[in-house]
């Protein structure tokens, strides 16, 4: 049994090693402890402040409700007291007026009685005979006077009671007025307390905003560090690719030398012409620096085997056929691994296609196909699954540029560098254009992409990931100067980023529903148009970051596009209608559409301008799988494409389907995703049109599957396609979040 050196070492050596290791661990982890602790404390404080804010909002709402109830009660008490007092005063006034009338009548009666007494006294002196009668009348008068006095005392008592009731009503009214003054003072006190609470809340929010700014600053620093690390990883990957290319070039040179030796040995007296493959391989310039042996040993066996097979097949078993073969044409010297792989997998030259090279040396054409003749390969160069967890929603090419943006349910926008994945000189494009013997391994790599196989393609990832959305991203687009990226999300907002640095510029808010699509002006890099489920579309000024105009729609909009002259907005709706809006009239405040076109009942799921055609040409895709070439100036359908067995793949909520069609920059190719996971590509200049009535003429659409056994490489319906601006690749995205890169060959 071997004894560990630490077991026999002295204790002070062990202690010193442990101390040094502990010190090394502390120095490595100490710079990261404080930021994460501060970040955790900030998050905890933010949660506590949110809870406190909710409590304060609840208390404020309760105080406002109590204040409103007190005001209503006070108003009711004031109205009731005023009504009761007014009624009592009215009754007192009526009783007093009655008493005054009765008192006046009594005074009149008393005056009459006094006149009668005076007359009786005068009559007493004149006549004694009427004394008894006068005395009797006088007694009656006295009795009447006593009755009147009793009535007068009763009226005085009632008047006193009325006065007492009036005093009591006045005291009650004074008490009610005092209670009202107290309620008003209480309401004023509550108002002051509410203002103090609002000030406290504002101070707390300002403090929270400051802390969030600090957290955002730390987050930006972490993002910058991550970008630096990503750049370092990219440089490491490029260095690894360079070493691999050098090793492949050395392997090809050695195979070419062996093939040349075998050809010289088989030819008669050294007069046999070398094969095309041999001449090309010998013409490869040697590298100045030799690649490491480990890199050469780690090369893919398929590539070396394909080169050896091509070299051995180039030398016929006999010398007669080789001597009869014409000399090969001059071929360009391959300067990259892509050229070598294109040589091995290329098509026969024009002379051999004409019939002059039967049975002789296989000569391959090294000239690349021009852009106007390129078509997507049937095998993808790379498949990323999943690129967006939860599903992809849209793709947008950068023009000018070599980036393609994708967005999805994971609340991010990813920028993919197509030149690194399928551009000239990359290993993925070379392997995708290799010979048929390599297609099986490539299809297997595409089907199970992302594994760490030894000979598979390198792992593909986005160059820049833009985040900031709080919900799914439904659509994205580049500005016409390719400097900014605009994304529309289900959180009812639009976000604007810088396309080169990934820095957030603006957050555009104003929609009351999820934003489903966004389109940018092809001439003005500051104008953006968005449609939402709130049945409206908005014009945005990206330079200042606010809405210029909001235009309501009577129908549910699903998609939109801006014409090539930037003056017309075209919206597609759920009921199958297409509406045209003048941008200048919308800026001026007009809310009426110029033209309303409704010739079918299926939802319009995509509206795409068609480049290199007329300025008024648009492609309209409907839910039934038909694609129409539509001229919006004449509001007429020019051509219609339908294909048996083709069902358009769409995304979106229930009853709100949408998709994204890919059109090549020259307007020649149209790519659409299917519900079965395949991609269909039409040549718009040669494909027969249903409206032309000639289905037997023209080229049929090209169906791309790319999976093993002829199955689709996508796991779900393909909802978006896009051609890169440099015409090097076609990208397709499915509903499950997968992304496929199809090179153009």
PDB file of C-alpha atoms in Angstrom, residues 375-502:
ATOM      1  CA  UNK A 375     -31.622  27.006 -53.275  1.00  0.00           C
ATOM      2  CA  UNK A 376     -31.755  25.746 -49.694  1.00  0.00           C
ATOM      3  CA  UNK A 377     -30.057  22.441 -48.984  1.00  0.00           C
ATOM      4  CA  UNK A 378     -32.212  19.516 -47.944  1.00  0.00           C
ATOM      5  CA  UNK A 379     -29.987  18.884 -44.905  1.00  0.00           C
ATOM      6  CA  UNK A 380     -29.609  21.577 -42.217  1.00  0.00           C
ATOM      7  CA  UNK A 381     -26.124  22.648 -41.256  1.00  0.00           C
ATOM      8  CA  UNK A 382     -27.156  23.033 -37.601  1.00  0.00           C
ATOM      9  CA  UNK A 383     -30.206  22.470 -35.430  1.00  0.00           C
ATOM     10  CA  UNK A 384     -30.633  24.157 -32.047  1.00  0.00           C
ATOM     11  CA  UNK A 385     -33.257  22.510 -29.867  1.00  0.00           C
ATOM     12  CA  UNK A 386     -34.498  24.281 -28.006  1.00  0.00           C
ATOM     13  CA  UNK A 387     -33.433  27.776 -28.984  1.00  0.00           C
ATOM     14  CA  UNK A 388     -36.341  29.236 -26.982  1.00  0.00           C
ATOM     15  CA  UNK A 389     -37.919  27.236 -24.200  1.00  0.00           C
ATOM     16  CA  UNK A 390     -41.670  27.252 -24.597  1.00  0.00           C
ATOM     17  CA  UNK A 391     -41.597  27.887 -28.349  1.00  0.00           C
ATOM     18  CA  UNK A 392     -40.376  30.312 -31.024  1.00  0.00           C
ATOM     19  CA  UNK A 393     -42.762  32.965 -32.335  1.00  0.00           C
ATOM     20  CA  UNK A 394     -40.951  34.925 -35.032  1.00  0.00           C
ATOM     21  CA  UNK A 395     -37.726  35.466 -37.017  1.00  0.00           C
ATOM     22  CA  UNK A 396     -36.336  38.731 -38.390  1.00  0.00           C
ATOM     23  CA  UNK A 397     -33.271  39.132 -40.664  1.00  0.00           C
ATOM     24  CA  UNK A 398     -30.893  42.053 -40.296  1.00  0.00           C
ATOM     25  CA  UNK A 399     -30.532  44.014 -43.531  1.00  0.00           C
ATOM     26  CA  UNK A 400     -27.833  45.019 -44.120  1.00  0.00           C
ATOM     27  CA  UNK A 401     -26.010  42.511 -41.935  1.00  0.00           C
ATOM     28  CA  UNK A 402     -25.566  38.829 -41.240  1.00  0.00           C
ATOM     29  CA  UNK A 403     -27.633  38.498 -38.059  1.00  0.00           C
ATOM     30  CA  UNK A 404     -31.080  36.921 -37.738  1.00  0.00           C
ATOM     31  CA  UNK A 405     -33.177  37.633 -34.631  1.00  0.00           C
ATOM     32  CA  UNK A 406     -35.462  35.051 -33.055  1.00  0.00           C
ATOM     33  CA  UNK A 407     -37.924  35.492 -30.195  1.00  0.00           C
ATOM     34  CA  UNK A 408     -40.122  33.191 -28.177  1.00  0.00           C
ATOM     35  CA  UNK A 409     -41.933  32.320 -25.004  1.00  0.00           C
ATOM     36  CA  UNK A 410     -38.774  32.462 -22.850  1.00  0.00           C
ATOM     37  CA  UNK A 411     -39.050  36.305 -22.827  1.00  0.00           C
ATOM     38  CA  UNK A 412     -35.790  36.805 -24.757  1.00  0.00           C
ATOM     39  CA  UNK A 413     -34.644  37.858 -28.225  1.00  0.00           C
ATOM     40  CA  UNK A 414     -31.620  35.951 -29.585  1.00  0.00           C
ATOM     41  CA  UNK A 415     -29.338  37.324 -32.314  1.00  0.00           C
ATOM     42  CA  UNK A 416     -27.759  34.554 -34.403  1.00  0.00           C
ATOM     43  CA  UNK A 417     -24.603  35.164 -36.413  1.00  0.00           C
ATOM     44  CA  UNK A 418     -25.412  33.301 -39.633  1.00  0.00           C
ATOM     45  CA  UNK A 419     -21.882  33.845 -40.940  1.00  0.00           C
ATOM     46  CA  UNK A 420     -20.513  31.793 -38.028  1.00  0.00           C
ATOM     47  CA  UNK A 421     -23.022  28.977 -38.508  1.00  0.00           C
ATOM     48  CA  UNK A 422     -23.518  28.711 -42.286  1.00  0.00           C
ATOM     49  CA  UNK A 423     -21.323  31.408 -43.808  1.00  0.00           C
ATOM     50  CA  UNK A 424     -18.237  30.978 -46.011  1.00  0.00           C
ATOM     51  CA  UNK A 425     -15.352  29.153 -44.368  1.00  0.00           C
ATOM     52  CA  UNK A 426     -17.245  27.667 -41.437  1.00  0.00           C
ATOM     53  CA  UNK A 427     -17.005  23.942 -40.681  1.00  0.00           C
ATOM     54  CA  UNK A 428     -20.752  23.551 -40.482  1.00  0.00           C
ATOM     55  CA  UNK A 429     -21.308  24.739 -44.034  1.00  0.00           C
ATOM     56  CA  UNK A 430     -18.468  22.541 -45.317  1.00  0.00           C
ATOM     57  CA  UNK A 431     -19.812  19.456 -43.693  1.00  0.00           C
ATOM     58  CA  UNK A 432     -23.330  20.220 -44.941  1.00  0.00           C
ATOM     59  CA  UNK A 433     -22.043  20.361 -48.518  1.00  0.00           C
ATOM     60  CA  UNK A 434     -20.009  17.141 -48.262  1.00  0.00           C
ATOM     61  CA  UNK A 435     -20.597  14.014 -50.320  1.00  0.00           C
ATOM     62  CA  UNK A 436     -23.496  11.573 -49.984  1.00  0.00           C
ATOM     63  CA  UNK A 437     -21.369   9.260 -47.835  1.00  0.00           C
ATOM     64  CA  UNK A 438     -21.326  11.921 -45.130  1.00  0.00           C
ATOM     65  CA  UNK A 439     -25.032  12.856 -45.291  1.00  0.00           C
ATOM     66  CA  UNK A 440     -26.074  10.109 -42.903  1.00  0.00           C
ATOM     67  CA  UNK A 441     -23.806  11.298 -40.112  1.00  0.00           C
ATOM     68  CA  UNK A 442     -24.862  14.893 -40.708  1.00  0.00           C
ATOM     69  CA  UNK A 443     -28.536  13.974 -40.529  1.00  0.00           C
ATOM     70  CA  UNK A 444     -27.909  12.129 -37.319  1.00  0.00           C
ATOM     71  CA  UNK A 445     -26.124  15.137 -35.897  1.00  0.00           C
ATOM     72  CA  UNK A 446     -29.008  17.381 -36.957  1.00  0.00           C
ATOM     73  CA  UNK A 447     -31.585  15.096 -35.408  1.00  0.00           C
ATOM     74  CA  UNK A 448     -29.818  14.859 -32.056  1.00  0.00           C
ATOM     75  CA  UNK A 449     -28.008  18.166 -32.037  1.00  0.00           C
ATOM     76  CA  UNK A 450     -26.498  19.485 -28.863  1.00  0.00           C
ATOM     77  CA  UNK A 451     -24.691  16.338 -27.762  1.00  0.00           C
ATOM     78  CA  UNK A 452     -21.008  16.182 -27.157  1.00  0.00           C
ATOM     79  CA  UNK A 453     -20.056  13.703 -29.888  1.00  0.00           C
ATOM     80  CA  UNK A 454     -16.447  13.602 -30.881  1.00  0.00           C
ATOM     81  CA  UNK A 455     -16.933  14.112 -34.638  1.00  0.00           C
ATOM     82  CA  UNK A 456     -20.183  16.139 -34.646  1.00  0.00           C
ATOM     83  CA  UNK A 457     -20.538  19.814 -35.538  1.00  0.00           C
ATOM     84  CA  UNK A 458     -19.656  22.438 -32.911  1.00  0.00           C
ATOM     85  CA  UNK A 459     -22.376  23.611 -30.556  1.00  0.00           C
ATOM     86  CA  UNK A 460     -24.289  26.598 -31.940  1.00  0.00           C
ATOM     87  CA  UNK A 461     -25.470  29.417 -29.705  1.00  0.00           C
ATOM     88  CA  UNK A 462     -26.738  32.988 -30.101  1.00  0.00           C
ATOM     89  CA  UNK A 463     -24.166  35.743 -30.457  1.00  0.00           C
ATOM     90  CA  UNK A 464     -26.225  38.144 -28.314  1.00  0.00           C
ATOM     91  CA  UNK A 465     -29.205  37.456 -26.039  1.00  0.00           C
ATOM     92  CA  UNK A 466     -31.492  40.416 -25.338  1.00  0.00           C
ATOM     93  CA  UNK A 467     -33.637  40.271 -22.208  1.00  0.00           C
ATOM     94  CA  UNK A 468     -35.935  42.596 -20.324  1.00  0.00           C
ATOM     95  CA  UNK A 469     -39.413  41.407 -21.286  1.00  0.00           C
ATOM     96  CA  UNK A 470     -41.688  40.218 -18.484  1.00  0.00           C
ATOM     97  CA  UNK A 471     -43.795  37.959 -20.734  1.00  0.00           C
ATOM     98  CA  UNK A 472     -43.515  36.082 -24.027  1.00  0.00           C
ATOM     99  CA  UNK A 473     -42.050  37.931 -27.023  1.00  0.00           C
ATOM    100  CA  UNK A 474     -44.492  37.695 -29.945  1.00  0.00           C
ATOM    101  CA  UNK A 475     -42.563  39.471 -32.705  1.00  0.00           C
ATOM    102  CA  UNK A 476     -39.276  41.268 -33.393  1.00  0.00           C
ATOM    103  CA  UNK A 477     -37.711  43.333 -36.172  1.00  0.00           C
ATOM    104  CA  UNK A 478     -34.582  45.302 -37.107  1.00  0.00           C
ATOM    105  CA  UNK A 479     -34.612  48.969 -38.046  1.00  0.00           C
ATOM    106  CA  UNK A 480     -33.718  49.861 -41.630  1.00  0.00           C
ATOM    107  CA  UNK A 481     -30.223  50.966 -40.543  1.00  0.00           C
ATOM    108  CA  UNK A 482     -29.723  47.576 -38.772  1.00  0.00           C
ATOM    109  CA  UNK A 483     -28.708  49.437 -35.598  1.00  0.00           C
ATOM    110  CA  UNK A 484     -31.662  48.629 -33.309  1.00  0.00           C
ATOM    111  CA  UNK A 485     -33.904  45.671 -32.486  1.00  0.00           C
ATOM    112  CA  UNK A 486     -37.563  46.170 -31.547  1.00  0.00           C
ATOM    113  CA  UNK A 487     -39.571  43.412 -29.838  1.00  0.00           C
ATOM    114  CA  UNK A 488     -43.313  43.179 -29.132  1.00  0.00           C
ATOM    115  CA  UNK A 489     -44.413  41.256 -26.050  1.00  0.00           C
ATOM    116  CA  UNK A 490     -47.453  39.888 -24.295  1.00  0.00           C
ATOM    117  CA  UNK A 491     -46.736  42.264 -21.389  1.00  0.00           C
ATOM    118  CA  UNK A 492     -48.356  45.056 -23.499  1.00  0.00           C
ATOM    119  CA  UNK A 493     -45.014  46.767 -24.138  1.00  0.00           C
ATOM    120  CA  UNK A 494     -42.337  47.097 -26.812  1.00  0.00           C
ATOM    121  CA  UNK A 495     -38.620  47.082 -26.001  1.00  0.00           C
ATOM    122  CA  UNK A 496     -35.849  48.650 -28.085  1.00  0.00           C
ATOM    123  CA  UNK A 497     -32.224  47.437 -27.874  1.00  0.00           C
ATOM    124  CA  UNK A 498     -28.981  48.399 -29.555  1.00  0.00           C
ATOM    125  CA  UNK A 499     -28.175  45.645 -32.070  1.00  0.00           C
ATOM    126  CA  UNK A 500     -24.395  45.779 -31.553  1.00  0.00           C
ATOM    127  CA  UNK A 501     -24.004  46.223 -27.804  1.00  0.00           C
ATOM    128  CA  UNK A 502     -27.326  44.725 -26.666  1.00  0.00           C
TER     129      UNK A 502
END
